[in-house]
Amino acid sequence: MKKILIAPSILSADFANMAEEIKKIELGGADLVHCDVMDGVFVPNITFGIKMVADIRKRTALPLDVHLMIVHPENYVEKFAKAGADYITVHYEACKDNLKEVLQKIKDCNVKCGAVINPDTPVEKIKDEIALCDMVLIMSVFPGFGGQKFIPEVLEKASQIRKIANENGKKVLIEIDGGVNRQTVEQVWNSDIDIAVAGSAVFGAQSYKDEIEFLQGNK
């Protein structure tokens, strides 16, 4: 019985062999494909943009989970929706004054929407937006680079989010991103998390399938 869903983060994939990497995670039993879009402004790293998402869409039927770590995400949500995103998540920290409007804009594109909070952002900051969300993403590292150490204290946010969602009669997927691997995943299984993003744990493994199944709780 699967305990959680796994969304491999292509940030850790071999970009020169992306089609093959997507095929391998698909055959390995991945549940979603996590696409980390970084602009070098909101976070210090630069990754990829709309074309990469569109090209991945051509290669897989798996849901594309597009995580925007960018300033002014409202200017790009329509383009990522057209590129084939199934979920678009935006940071509270990037749109403190207009988060509700940005989430609604994503919904208006017929795409599932989500809010993201950094490790030092309390759930209280997005309390009023949770009822709008299809997904809430909790960062368990500070965003910008892969391979960072998992911050276990953020797991208690999952139960807070679940409580608020239940009070609103809302089903919401709760996702965690950062530092999830064989050493940390048991803590994730024992929390209210539904989906874990895994980057270097999957793409650094000899067998993507074995790693994905282990992290899902299938082994």
mmCIF file with all atom_site columns, C-alpha atoms in Angstrom:
data_model
loop_
_atom_site.group_PDB
_atom_site.id
_atom_site.type_symbol
_atom_site.label_atom_id
_atom_site.label_alt_id
_atom_site.label_comp_id
_atom_site.label_asym_id
_atom_site.label_entity_id
_atom_site.label_seq_id
_atom_site.pdbx_PDB_ins_code
_atom_site.Cartn_x
_atom_site.Cartn_y
_atom_site.Cartn_z
_atom_site.occupancy
_atom_site.B_iso_or_equiv
_atom_site.pdbx_formal_charge
_atom_site.auth_seq_id
_atom_site.auth_comp_id
_atom_site.auth_asym_id
_atom_site.auth_atom_id
_atom_site.pdbx_PDB_model_num
ATOM 1   C CA . MET A 1 1   ? 0.000   0.000  0.000   1.00 0.00 ? 1   MET A CA 1
ATOM 2   C CA . LYS A 1 2   ? 1.425   3.335  -1.091  1.00 0.00 ? 2   LYS A CA 1
ATOM 3   C CA . LYS A 1 3   ? 1.871   5.738  1.823   1.00 0.00 ? 3   LYS A CA 1
ATOM 4   C CA . ILE A 1 4   ? 2.548   8.917  -0.164  1.00 0.00 ? 4   ILE A CA 1
ATOM 5   C CA . LEU A 1 5   ? 2.815   10.078 -3.766  1.00 0.00 ? 5   LEU A CA 1
ATOM 6   C CA . ILE A 1 6   ? 6.258   10.916 -5.158  1.00 0.00 ? 6   ILE A CA 1
ATOM 7   C CA . ALA A 1 7   ? 6.963   13.809 -7.510  1.00 0.00 ? 7   ALA A CA 1
ATOM 8   C CA . PRO A 1 8   ? 10.548  13.583 -8.812  1.00 0.00 ? 8   PRO A CA 1
ATOM 9   C CA . SER A 1 9   ? 12.031  17.053 -9.307  1.00 0.00 ? 9   SER A CA 1
ATOM 10  C CA . ILE A 1 10  ? 13.589  17.402 -12.739 1.00 0.00 ? 10  ILE A CA 1
ATOM 11  C CA . LEU A 1 11  ? 15.919  20.057 -11.327 1.00 0.00 ? 11  LEU A CA 1
ATOM 12  C CA . SER A 1 12  ? 18.139  17.088 -10.385 1.00 0.00 ? 12  SER A CA 1
ATOM 13  C CA . ALA A 1 13  ? 17.774  15.306 -13.751 1.00 0.00 ? 13  ALA A CA 1
ATOM 14  C CA . ASP A 1 14  ? 20.307  15.212 -16.596 1.00 0.00 ? 14  ASP A CA 1
ATOM 15  C CA . PHE A 1 15  ? 19.087  18.112 -18.743 1.00 0.00 ? 15  PHE A CA 1
ATOM 16  C CA . ALA A 1 16  ? 20.961  16.801 -21.790 1.00 0.00 ? 16  ALA A CA 1
ATOM 17  C CA . ASN A 1 17  ? 18.907  13.576 -21.603 1.00 0.00 ? 17  ASN A CA 1
ATOM 18  C CA . MET A 1 18  ? 15.590  14.926 -20.345 1.00 0.00 ? 18  MET A CA 1
ATOM 19  C CA . ALA A 1 19  ? 13.350  12.752 -22.561 1.00 0.00 ? 19  ALA A CA 1
ATOM 20  C CA . GLU A 1 20  ? 15.086  9.611  -21.286 1.00 0.00 ? 20  GLU A CA 1
ATOM 21  C CA . GLU A 1 21  ? 14.957  10.839 -17.674 1.00 0.00 ? 21  GLU A CA 1
ATOM 22  C CA . ILE A 1 22  ? 11.196  11.455 -17.928 1.00 0.00 ? 22  ILE A CA 1
ATOM 23  C CA . LYS A 1 23  ? 10.692  7.993  -19.400 1.00 0.00 ? 23  LYS A CA 1
ATOM 24  C CA . LYS A 1 24  ? 12.707  6.409  -16.560 1.00 0.00 ? 24  LYS A CA 1
ATOM 25  C CA . ILE A 1 25  ? 10.756  8.083  -13.766 1.00 0.00 ? 25  ILE A CA 1
ATOM 26  C CA . GLU A 1 26  ? 7.492   7.250  -15.528 1.00 0.00 ? 26  GLU A CA 1
ATOM 27  C CA . LEU A 1 27  ? 8.474   3.570  -15.789 1.00 0.00 ? 27  LEU A CA 1
ATOM 28  C CA . GLY A 1 28  ? 9.702   3.776  -12.192 1.00 0.00 ? 28  GLY A CA 1
ATOM 29  C CA . GLY A 1 29  ? 6.208   4.601  -10.934 1.00 0.00 ? 29  GLY A CA 1
ATOM 30  C CA . ALA A 1 30  ? 6.430   8.366  -10.337 1.00 0.00 ? 30  ALA A CA 1
ATOM 31  C CA . ASP A 1 31  ? 3.064   9.965  -9.545  1.00 0.00 ? 31  ASP A CA 1
ATOM 32  C CA . LEU A 1 32  ? 3.779   13.502 -10.762 1.00 0.00 ? 32  LEU A CA 1
ATOM 33  C CA . VAL A 1 33  ? 6.643   15.417 -12.384 1.00 0.00 ? 33  VAL A CA 1
ATOM 34  C CA . HIS A 1 34  ? 7.817   18.400 -10.327 1.00 0.00 ? 34  HIS A CA 1
ATOM 35  C CA . CYS A 1 35  ? 9.119   21.334 -12.384 1.00 0.00 ? 35  CYS A CA 1
ATOM 36  C CA . ASP A 1 36  ? 11.076  23.960 -10.423 1.00 0.00 ? 36  ASP A CA 1
ATOM 37  C CA . VAL A 1 37  ? 10.970  27.262 -12.302 1.00 0.00 ? 37  VAL A CA 1
ATOM 38  C CA . MET A 1 38  ? 13.480  29.795 -10.888 1.00 0.00 ? 38  MET A CA 1
ATOM 39  C CA . ASP A 1 39  ? 14.195  33.274 -12.198 1.00 0.00 ? 39  ASP A CA 1
ATOM 40  C CA . GLY A 1 40  ? 17.431  34.270 -10.438 1.00 0.00 ? 40  GLY A CA 1
ATOM 41  C CA . VAL A 1 41  ? 15.538  37.115 -8.717  1.00 0.00 ? 41  VAL A CA 1
ATOM 42  C CA . PHE A 1 42  ? 13.111  35.553 -6.231  1.00 0.00 ? 42  PHE A CA 1
ATOM 43  C CA . VAL A 1 43  ? 15.744  32.862 -5.657  1.00 0.00 ? 43  VAL A CA 1
ATOM 44  C CA . PRO A 1 44  ? 19.467  33.053 -6.536  1.00 0.00 ? 44  PRO A CA 1
ATOM 45  C CA . ASN A 1 45  ? 19.372  30.180 -9.035  1.00 0.00 ? 45  ASN A CA 1
ATOM 46  C CA . ILE A 1 46  ? 18.105  30.112 -12.652 1.00 0.00 ? 46  ILE A CA 1
ATOM 47  C CA . THR A 1 47  ? 16.605  26.901 -14.034 1.00 0.00 ? 47  THR A CA 1
ATOM 48  C CA . PHE A 1 48  ? 14.221  26.763 -17.015 1.00 0.00 ? 48  PHE A CA 1
ATOM 49  C CA . GLY A 1 49  ? 10.986  28.217 -18.301 1.00 0.00 ? 49  GLY A CA 1
ATOM 50  C CA . ILE A 1 50  ? 7.869   27.687 -20.369 1.00 0.00 ? 50  ILE A CA 1
ATOM 51  C CA . LYS A 1 51  ? 9.450   25.751 -23.245 1.00 0.00 ? 51  LYS A CA 1
ATOM 52  C CA . MET A 1 52  ? 10.876  23.065 -20.957 1.00 0.00 ? 52  MET A CA 1
ATOM 53  C CA . VAL A 1 53  ? 7.435   22.486 -19.443 1.00 0.00 ? 53  VAL A CA 1
ATOM 54  C CA . ALA A 1 54  ? 5.843   22.350 -22.916 1.00 0.00 ? 54  ALA A CA 1
ATOM 55  C CA . ASP A 1 55  ? 8.465   19.860 -24.136 1.00 0.00 ? 55  ASP A CA 1
ATOM 56  C CA . ILE A 1 56  ? 8.020   17.627 -21.078 1.00 0.00 ? 56  ILE A CA 1
ATOM 57  C CA . ARG A 1 57  ? 4.260   17.731 -21.637 1.00 0.00 ? 57  ARG A CA 1
ATOM 58  C CA . LYS A 1 58  ? 4.825   16.146 -25.071 1.00 0.00 ? 58  LYS A CA 1
ATOM 59  C CA . ARG A 1 59  ? 6.745   13.275 -23.441 1.00 0.00 ? 59  ARG A CA 1
ATOM 60  C CA . THR A 1 60  ? 4.509   12.213 -20.562 1.00 0.00 ? 60  THR A CA 1
ATOM 61  C CA . ALA A 1 61  ? 0.912   11.916 -19.433 1.00 0.00 ? 61  ALA A CA 1
ATOM 62  C CA . LEU A 1 62  ? 1.945   12.257 -15.772 1.00 0.00 ? 62  LEU A CA 1
ATOM 63  C CA . PRO A 1 63  ? 0.586   15.363 -14.022 1.00 0.00 ? 63  PRO A CA 1
ATOM 64  C CA . LEU A 1 64  ? 3.004   18.300 -14.289 1.00 0.00 ? 64  LEU A CA 1
ATOM 65  C CA . ASP A 1 65  ? 3.450   20.029 -10.947 1.00 0.00 ? 65  ASP A CA 1
ATOM 66  C CA . VAL A 1 66  ? 4.915   23.448 -11.824 1.00 0.00 ? 66  VAL A CA 1
ATOM 67  C CA . HIS A 1 67  ? 6.452   25.293 -8.866  1.00 0.00 ? 67  HIS A CA 1
ATOM 68  C CA . LEU A 1 68  ? 7.033   28.958 -9.679  1.00 0.00 ? 68  LEU A CA 1
ATOM 69  C CA . MET A 1 69  ? 9.902   30.473 -7.690  1.00 0.00 ? 69  MET A CA 1
ATOM 70  C CA . ILE A 1 70  ? 9.680   33.774 -9.513  1.00 0.00 ? 70  ILE A CA 1
ATOM 71  C CA . VAL A 1 71  ? 8.671   37.386 -8.957  1.00 0.00 ? 71  VAL A CA 1
ATOM 72  C CA . HIS A 1 72  ? 5.335   38.508 -10.461 1.00 0.00 ? 72  HIS A CA 1
ATOM 73  C CA . PRO A 1 73  ? 4.046   34.964 -11.098 1.00 0.00 ? 73  PRO A CA 1
ATOM 74  C CA . GLU A 1 74  ? 0.721   36.456 -12.223 1.00 0.00 ? 74  GLU A CA 1
ATOM 75  C CA . ASN A 1 75  ? 2.441   37.526 -15.457 1.00 0.00 ? 75  ASN A CA 1
ATOM 76  C CA . TYR A 1 76  ? 3.304   33.924 -16.353 1.00 0.00 ? 76  TYR A CA 1
ATOM 77  C CA . VAL A 1 77  ? 0.549   31.617 -15.106 1.00 0.00 ? 77  VAL A CA 1
ATOM 78  C CA . GLU A 1 78  ? -1.400  31.687 -18.387 1.00 0.00 ? 78  GLU A CA 1
ATOM 79  C CA . LYS A 1 79  ? 1.721   30.750 -20.359 1.00 0.00 ? 79  LYS A CA 1
ATOM 80  C CA . PHE A 1 80  ? 2.546   27.837 -18.056 1.00 0.00 ? 80  PHE A CA 1
ATOM 81  C CA . ALA A 1 81  ? -1.084  26.714 -18.204 1.00 0.00 ? 81  ALA A CA 1
ATOM 82  C CA . LYS A 1 82  ? -0.936  26.704 -22.011 1.00 0.00 ? 82  LYS A CA 1
ATOM 83  C CA . ALA A 1 83  ? 2.374   24.806 -21.829 1.00 0.00 ? 83  ALA A CA 1
ATOM 84  C CA . GLY A 1 84  ? 0.526   21.945 -20.125 1.00 0.00 ? 84  GLY A CA 1
ATOM 85  C CA . ALA A 1 85  ? 0.829   22.419 -16.358 1.00 0.00 ? 85  ALA A CA 1
ATOM 86  C CA . ASP A 1 86  ? -1.684  20.434 -14.297 1.00 0.00 ? 86  ASP A CA 1
ATOM 87  C CA . TYR A 1 87  ? -0.784  22.207 -11.050 1.00 0.00 ? 87  TYR A CA 1
ATOM 88  C CA . ILE A 1 88  ? 0.767   25.650 -10.676 1.00 0.00 ? 88  ILE A CA 1
ATOM 89  C CA . THR A 1 89  ? 2.021   26.633 -7.228  1.00 0.00 ? 89  THR A CA 1
ATOM 90  C CA . VAL A 1 90  ? 3.114   30.149 -6.283  1.00 0.00 ? 90  VAL A CA 1
ATOM 91  C CA . HIS A 1 91  ? 4.964   31.454 -3.256  1.00 0.00 ? 91  HIS A CA 1
ATOM 92  C CA . TYR A 1 92  ? 3.203   33.510 -0.617  1.00 0.00 ? 92  TYR A CA 1
ATOM 93  C CA . GLU A 1 93  ? 6.531   35.346 -0.282  1.00 0.00 ? 93  GLU A CA 1
ATOM 94  C CA . ALA A 1 94  ? 6.387   36.399 -3.970  1.00 0.00 ? 94  ALA A CA 1
ATOM 95  C CA . CYS A 1 95  ? 2.815   37.707 -3.869  1.00 0.00 ? 95  CYS A CA 1
ATOM 96  C CA . LYS A 1 96  ? 2.014   38.720 -0.297  1.00 0.00 ? 96  LYS A CA 1
ATOM 97  C CA . ASP A 1 97  ? -0.430  41.416 -1.419  1.00 0.00 ? 97  ASP A CA 1
ATOM 98  C CA . ASN A 1 98  ? -2.232  39.530 -4.192  1.00 0.00 ? 98  ASN A CA 1
ATOM 99  C CA . LEU A 1 99  ? -1.972  35.797 -3.455  1.00 0.00 ? 99  LEU A CA 1
ATOM 100 C CA . LYS A 1 100 ? -5.734  35.248 -3.634  1.00 0.00 ? 100 LYS A CA 1
ATOM 101 C CA . GLU A 1 101 ? -5.939  36.977 -7.030  1.00 0.00 ? 101 GLU A CA 1
ATOM 102 C CA . VAL A 1 102 ? -3.009  34.953 -8.423  1.00 0.00 ? 102 VAL A CA 1
ATOM 103 C CA . LEU A 1 103 ? -4.564  31.675 -7.236  1.00 0.00 ? 103 LEU A CA 1
ATOM 104 C CA . GLN A 1 104 ? -7.861  32.653 -8.853  1.00 0.00 ? 104 GLN A CA 1
ATOM 105 C CA . LYS A 1 105 ? -6.050  33.507 -12.082 1.00 0.00 ? 105 LYS A CA 1
ATOM 106 C CA . ILE A 1 106 ? -4.569  29.989 -12.128 1.00 0.00 ? 106 ILE A CA 1
ATOM 107 C CA . LYS A 1 107 ? -8.029  28.490 -11.537 1.00 0.00 ? 107 LYS A CA 1
ATOM 108 C CA . ASP A 1 108 ? -9.422  30.615 -14.379 1.00 0.00 ? 108 ASP A CA 1
ATOM 109 C CA . CYS A 1 109 ? -6.919  28.849 -16.674 1.00 0.00 ? 109 CYS A CA 1
ATOM 110 C CA . ASN A 1 110 ? -8.523  25.487 -15.715 1.00 0.00 ? 110 ASN A CA 1
ATOM 111 C CA . VAL A 1 111 ? -5.372  24.488 -13.842 1.00 0.00 ? 111 VAL A CA 1
ATOM 112 C CA . LYS A 1 112 ? -5.188  23.340 -10.214 1.00 0.00 ? 112 LYS A CA 1
ATOM 113 C CA . CYS A 1 113 ? -3.647  25.987 -7.976  1.00 0.00 ? 113 CYS A CA 1
ATOM 114 C CA . GLY A 1 114 ? -1.501  25.955 -4.884  1.00 0.00 ? 114 GLY A CA 1
ATOM 115 C CA . ALA A 1 115 ? 0.211   28.226 -2.383  1.00 0.00 ? 115 ALA A CA 1
ATOM 116 C CA . VAL A 1 116 ? 3.812   27.655 -1.269  1.00 0.00 ? 116 VAL A CA 1
ATOM 117 C CA . ILE A 1 117 ? 5.336   28.683 2.055   1.00 0.00 ? 117 ILE A CA 1
ATOM 118 C CA . ASN A 1 118 ? 9.019   28.830 2.957   1.00 0.00 ? 118 ASN A CA 1
ATOM 119 C CA . PRO A 1 119 ? 10.327  27.124 6.136   1.00 0.00 ? 119 PRO A CA 1
ATOM 120 C CA . ASP A 1 120 ? 10.141  30.370 8.129   1.00 0.00 ? 120 ASP A CA 1
ATOM 121 C CA . THR A 1 121 ? 6.644   31.391 6.948   1.00 0.00 ? 121 THR A CA 1
ATOM 122 C CA . PRO A 1 122 ? 3.832   30.415 9.345   1.00 0.00 ? 122 PRO A CA 1
ATOM 123 C CA . VAL A 1 123 ? 0.658   28.736 8.035   1.00 0.00 ? 123 VAL A CA 1
ATOM 124 C CA . GLU A 1 124 ? -1.301  31.674 9.474   1.00 0.00 ? 124 GLU A CA 1
ATOM 125 C CA . LYS A 1 125 ? -0.080  33.799 6.534   1.00 0.00 ? 125 LYS A CA 1
ATOM 126 C CA . ILE A 1 126 ? -2.073  31.708 4.016   1.00 0.00 ? 126 ILE A CA 1
ATOM 127 C CA . LYS A 1 127 ? -4.996  30.771 6.281   1.00 0.00 ? 127 LYS A CA 1
ATOM 128 C CA . ASP A 1 128 ? -7.539  32.688 4.195   1.00 0.00 ? 128 ASP A CA 1
ATOM 129 C CA . GLU A 1 129 ? -6.255  31.264 0.902   1.00 0.00 ? 129 GLU A CA 1
ATOM 130 C CA . ILE A 1 130 ? -6.281  27.548 1.804   1.00 0.00 ? 130 ILE A CA 1
ATOM 131 C CA . ALA A 1 131 ? -9.976  27.242 0.881   1.00 0.00 ? 131 ALA A CA 1
ATOM 132 C CA . LEU A 1 132 ? -9.051  28.307 -2.678  1.00 0.00 ? 132 LEU A CA 1
ATOM 133 C CA . CYS A 1 133 ? -6.144  25.879 -2.996  1.00 0.00 ? 133 CYS A CA 1
ATOM 134 C CA . ASP A 1 134 ? -6.060  22.432 -4.566  1.00 0.00 ? 134 ASP A CA 1
ATOM 135 C CA . MET A 1 135 ? -2.558  21.980 -3.152  1.00 0.00 ? 135 MET A CA 1
ATOM 136 C CA . VAL A 1 136 ? -0.407  23.564 -0.462  1.00 0.00 ? 136 VAL A CA 1
ATOM 137 C CA . LEU A 1 137 ? 3.352   23.121 -0.780  1.00 0.00 ? 137 LEU A CA 1
ATOM 138 C CA . ILE A 1 138 ? 5.494   23.303 2.345   1.00 0.00 ? 138 ILE A CA 1
ATOM 139 C CA . MET A 1 139 ? 9.189   23.987 1.735   1.00 0.00 ? 139 MET A CA 1
ATOM 140 C CA . SER A 1 140 ? 11.386  21.818 3.957   1.00 0.00 ? 140 SER A CA 1
ATOM 141 C CA . VAL A 1 141 ? 14.508  23.642 2.734   1.00 0.00 ? 141 VAL A CA 1
ATOM 142 C CA . PHE A 1 142 ? 15.019  27.258 1.718   1.00 0.00 ? 142 PHE A CA 1
ATOM 143 C CA . PRO A 1 143 ? 14.293  27.446 -2.026  1.00 0.00 ? 143 PRO A CA 1
ATOM 144 C CA . GLY A 1 144 ? 16.863  27.961 -4.732  1.00 0.00 ? 144 GLY A CA 1
ATOM 145 C CA . PHE A 1 145 ? 19.168  24.945 -4.785  1.00 0.00 ? 145 PHE A CA 1
ATOM 146 C CA . GLY A 1 146 ? 18.803  21.156 -4.639  1.00 0.00 ? 146 GLY A CA 1
ATOM 147 C CA . GLY A 1 147 ? 20.518  18.801 -2.190  1.00 0.00 ? 147 GLY A CA 1
ATOM 148 C CA . GLN A 1 148 ? 19.855  20.788 1.007   1.00 0.00 ? 148 GLN A CA 1
ATOM 149 C CA . LYS A 1 149 ? 19.232  19.300 4.461   1.00 0.00 ? 149 LYS A CA 1
ATOM 150 C CA . PHE A 1 150 ? 15.641  18.487 5.436   1.00 0.00 ? 150 PHE A CA 1
ATOM 151 C CA . ILE A 1 151 ? 14.074  20.742 8.124   1.00 0.00 ? 151 ILE A CA 1
ATOM 152 C CA . PRO A 1 152 ? 11.772  18.351 10.091  1.00 0.00 ? 152 PRO A CA 1
ATOM 153 C CA . GLU A 1 153 ? 10.118  21.097 12.149  1.00 0.00 ? 153 GLU A CA 1
ATOM 154 C CA . VAL A 1 154 ? 8.038   22.163 9.125   1.00 0.00 ? 154 VAL A CA 1
ATOM 155 C CA . LEU A 1 155 ? 6.068   18.880 9.206   1.00 0.00 ? 155 LEU A CA 1
ATOM 156 C CA . GLU A 1 156 ? 3.788   20.223 11.939  1.00 0.00 ? 156 GLU A CA 1
ATOM 157 C CA . LYS A 1 157 ? 2.525   22.758 9.373   1.00 0.00 ? 157 LYS A CA 1
ATOM 158 C CA . ALA A 1 158 ? 0.870   19.890 7.486   1.00 0.00 ? 158 ALA A CA 1
ATOM 159 C CA . SER A 1 159 ? -1.517  19.143 10.366  1.00 0.00 ? 159 SER A CA 1
ATOM 160 C CA . GLN A 1 160 ? -2.304  22.864 10.714  1.00 0.00 ? 160 GLN A CA 1
ATOM 161 C CA . ILE A 1 161 ? -3.123  23.074 6.997   1.00 0.00 ? 161 ILE A CA 1
ATOM 162 C CA . ARG A 1 162 ? -5.253  19.906 7.152   1.00 0.00 ? 162 ARG A CA 1
ATOM 163 C CA . LYS A 1 163 ? -7.221  21.318 10.100  1.00 0.00 ? 163 LYS A CA 1
ATOM 164 C CA . ILE A 1 164 ? -7.951  24.602 8.288   1.00 0.00 ? 164 ILE A CA 1
ATOM 165 C CA . ALA A 1 165 ? -8.906  22.747 5.090   1.00 0.00 ? 165 ALA A CA 1
ATOM 166 C CA . ASN A 1 166 ? -11.245 20.398 6.992   1.00 0.00 ? 166 ASN A CA 1
ATOM 167 C CA . GLU A 1 167 ? -12.896 23.336 8.751   1.00 0.00 ? 167 GLU A CA 1
ATOM 168 C CA . ASN A 1 168 ? -13.627 24.772 5.296   1.00 0.00 ? 168 ASN A CA 1
ATOM 169 C CA . GLY A 1 169 ? -14.869 21.429 3.949   1.00 0.00 ? 169 GLY A CA 1
ATOM 170 C CA . LYS A 1 170 ? -11.984 21.517 1.478   1.00 0.00 ? 170 LYS A CA 1
ATOM 171 C CA . LYS A 1 171 ? -9.938  18.590 0.196   1.00 0.00 ? 171 LYS A CA 1
ATOM 172 C CA . VAL A 1 172 ? -6.397  19.794 -0.340  1.00 0.00 ? 172 VAL A CA 1
ATOM 173 C CA . LEU A 1 173 ? -3.235  17.931 -1.295  1.00 0.00 ? 173 LEU A CA 1
ATOM 174 C CA . ILE A 1 174 ? -0.327  18.753 1.006   1.00 0.00 ? 174 ILE A CA 1
ATOM 175 C CA . GLU A 1 175 ? 3.096   18.506 -0.581  1.00 0.00 ? 175 GLU A CA 1
ATOM 176 C CA . ILE A 1 176 ? 6.584   18.810 0.880   1.00 0.00 ? 176 ILE A CA 1
ATOM 177 C CA . ASP A 1 177 ? 9.680   19.849 -1.036  1.00 0.00 ? 177 ASP A CA 1
ATOM 178 C CA . GLY A 1 178 ? 13.311  19.649 -0.013  1.00 0.00 ? 178 GLY A CA 1
ATOM 179 C CA . GLY A 1 179 ? 15.679  17.088 1.443   1.00 0.00 ? 179 GLY A CA 1
ATOM 180 C CA . VAL A 1 180 ? 13.340  14.087 1.209   1.00 0.00 ? 180 VAL A CA 1
ATOM 181 C CA . ASN A 1 181 ? 15.362  10.868 0.987   1.00 0.00 ? 181 ASN A CA 1
ATOM 182 C CA . ARG A 1 182 ? 15.620  7.402  2.580   1.00 0.00 ? 182 ARG A CA 1
ATOM 183 C CA . GLN A 1 183 ? 16.841  8.922  5.851   1.00 0.00 ? 183 GLN A CA 1
ATOM 184 C CA . THR A 1 184 ? 14.041  11.496 6.200   1.00 0.00 ? 184 THR A CA 1
ATOM 185 C CA . VAL A 1 185 ? 11.015  9.946  4.482   1.00 0.00 ? 185 VAL A CA 1
ATOM 186 C CA . GLU A 1 186 ? 9.732   8.006  7.509   1.00 0.00 ? 186 GLU A CA 1
ATOM 187 C CA . GLN A 1 187 ? 8.997   11.332 9.218   1.00 0.00 ? 187 GLN A CA 1
ATOM 188 C CA . VAL A 1 188 ? 7.029   12.330 6.111   1.00 0.00 ? 188 VAL A CA 1
ATOM 189 C CA . TRP A 1 189 ? 5.030   9.059  6.151   1.00 0.00 ? 189 TRP A CA 1
ATOM 190 C CA . ASN A 1 190 ? 4.053   9.768  9.761   1.00 0.00 ? 190 ASN A CA 1
ATOM 191 C CA . SER A 1 191 ? 2.689   13.230 8.974   1.00 0.00 ? 191 SER A CA 1
ATOM 192 C CA . ASP A 1 192 ? -0.278  14.699 7.077   1.00 0.00 ? 192 ASP A CA 1
ATOM 193 C CA . ILE A 1 193 ? 1.778   14.964 3.863   1.00 0.00 ? 193 ILE A CA 1
ATOM 194 C CA . ASP A 1 194 ? 0.223   13.523 0.684   1.00 0.00 ? 194 ASP A CA 1
ATOM 195 C CA . ILE A 1 195 ? 3.023   14.184 -1.827  1.00 0.00 ? 195 ILE A CA 1
ATOM 196 C CA . ALA A 1 196 ? 6.796   14.411 -1.435  1.00 0.00 ? 196 ALA A CA 1
ATOM 197 C CA . VAL A 1 197 ? 9.060   16.038 -3.993  1.00 0.00 ? 197 VAL A CA 1
ATOM 198 C CA . ALA A 1 198 ? 12.315  14.103 -4.390  1.00 0.00 ? 198 ALA A CA 1
ATOM 199 C CA . GLY A 1 199 ? 15.151  15.335 -6.560  1.00 0.00 ? 199 GLY A CA 1
ATOM 200 C CA . SER A 1 200 ? 18.661  14.092 -5.919  1.00 0.00 ? 200 SER A CA 1
ATOM 201 C CA . ALA A 1 201 ? 17.295  11.060 -4.009  1.00 0.00 ? 201 ALA A CA 1
ATOM 202 C CA . VAL A 1 202 ? 15.668  9.753  -7.207  1.00 0.00 ? 202 VAL A CA 1
ATOM 203 C CA . PHE A 1 203 ? 17.974  11.051 -9.925  1.00 0.00 ? 203 PHE A CA 1
ATOM 204 C CA . GLY A 1 204 ? 21.085  10.133 -7.934  1.00 0.00 ? 204 GLY A CA 1
ATOM 205 C CA . ALA A 1 205 ? 19.917  6.541  -7.404  1.00 0.00 ? 205 ALA A CA 1
ATOM 206 C CA . GLN A 1 206 ? 21.125  3.532  -9.391  1.00 0.00 ? 206 GLN A CA 1
ATOM 207 C CA . SER A 1 207 ? 17.524  2.411  -9.855  1.00 0.00 ? 207 SER A CA 1
ATOM 208 C CA . TYR A 1 208 ? 14.913  5.170  -10.102 1.00 0.00 ? 208 TYR A CA 1
ATOM 209 C CA . LYS A 1 209 ? 12.181  2.528  -9.704  1.00 0.00 ? 209 LYS A CA 1
ATOM 210 C CA . ASP A 1 210 ? 13.595  1.128  -6.444  1.00 0.00 ? 210 ASP A CA 1
ATOM 211 C CA . GLU A 1 211 ? 14.033  4.620  -5.032  1.00 0.00 ? 211 GLU A CA 1
ATOM 212 C CA . ILE A 1 212 ? 10.555  5.835  -5.992  1.00 0.00 ? 212 ILE A CA 1
ATOM 213 C CA . GLU A 1 213 ? 8.922   2.692  -4.584  1.00 0.00 ? 213 GLU A CA 1
ATOM 214 C CA . PHE A 1 214 ? 10.892  2.992  -1.343  1.00 0.00 ? 214 PHE A CA 1
ATOM 215 C CA . LEU A 1 215 ? 9.933   6.659  -0.897  1.00 0.00 ? 215 LEU A CA 1
ATOM 216 C CA . GLN A 1 216 ? 6.280   5.905  -1.674  1.00 0.00 ? 216 GLN A CA 1
ATOM 217 C CA . GLY A 1 217 ? 6.351   3.347  1.137   1.00 0.00 ? 217 GLY A CA 1
ATOM 218 C CA . ASN A 1 218 ? 5.891   0.426  -1.237  1.00 0.00 ? 218 ASN A CA 1
ATOM 219 C CA . LYS A 1 219 ? 9.038   -1.451 -0.157  1.00 0.00 ? 219 LYS A CA 1
#
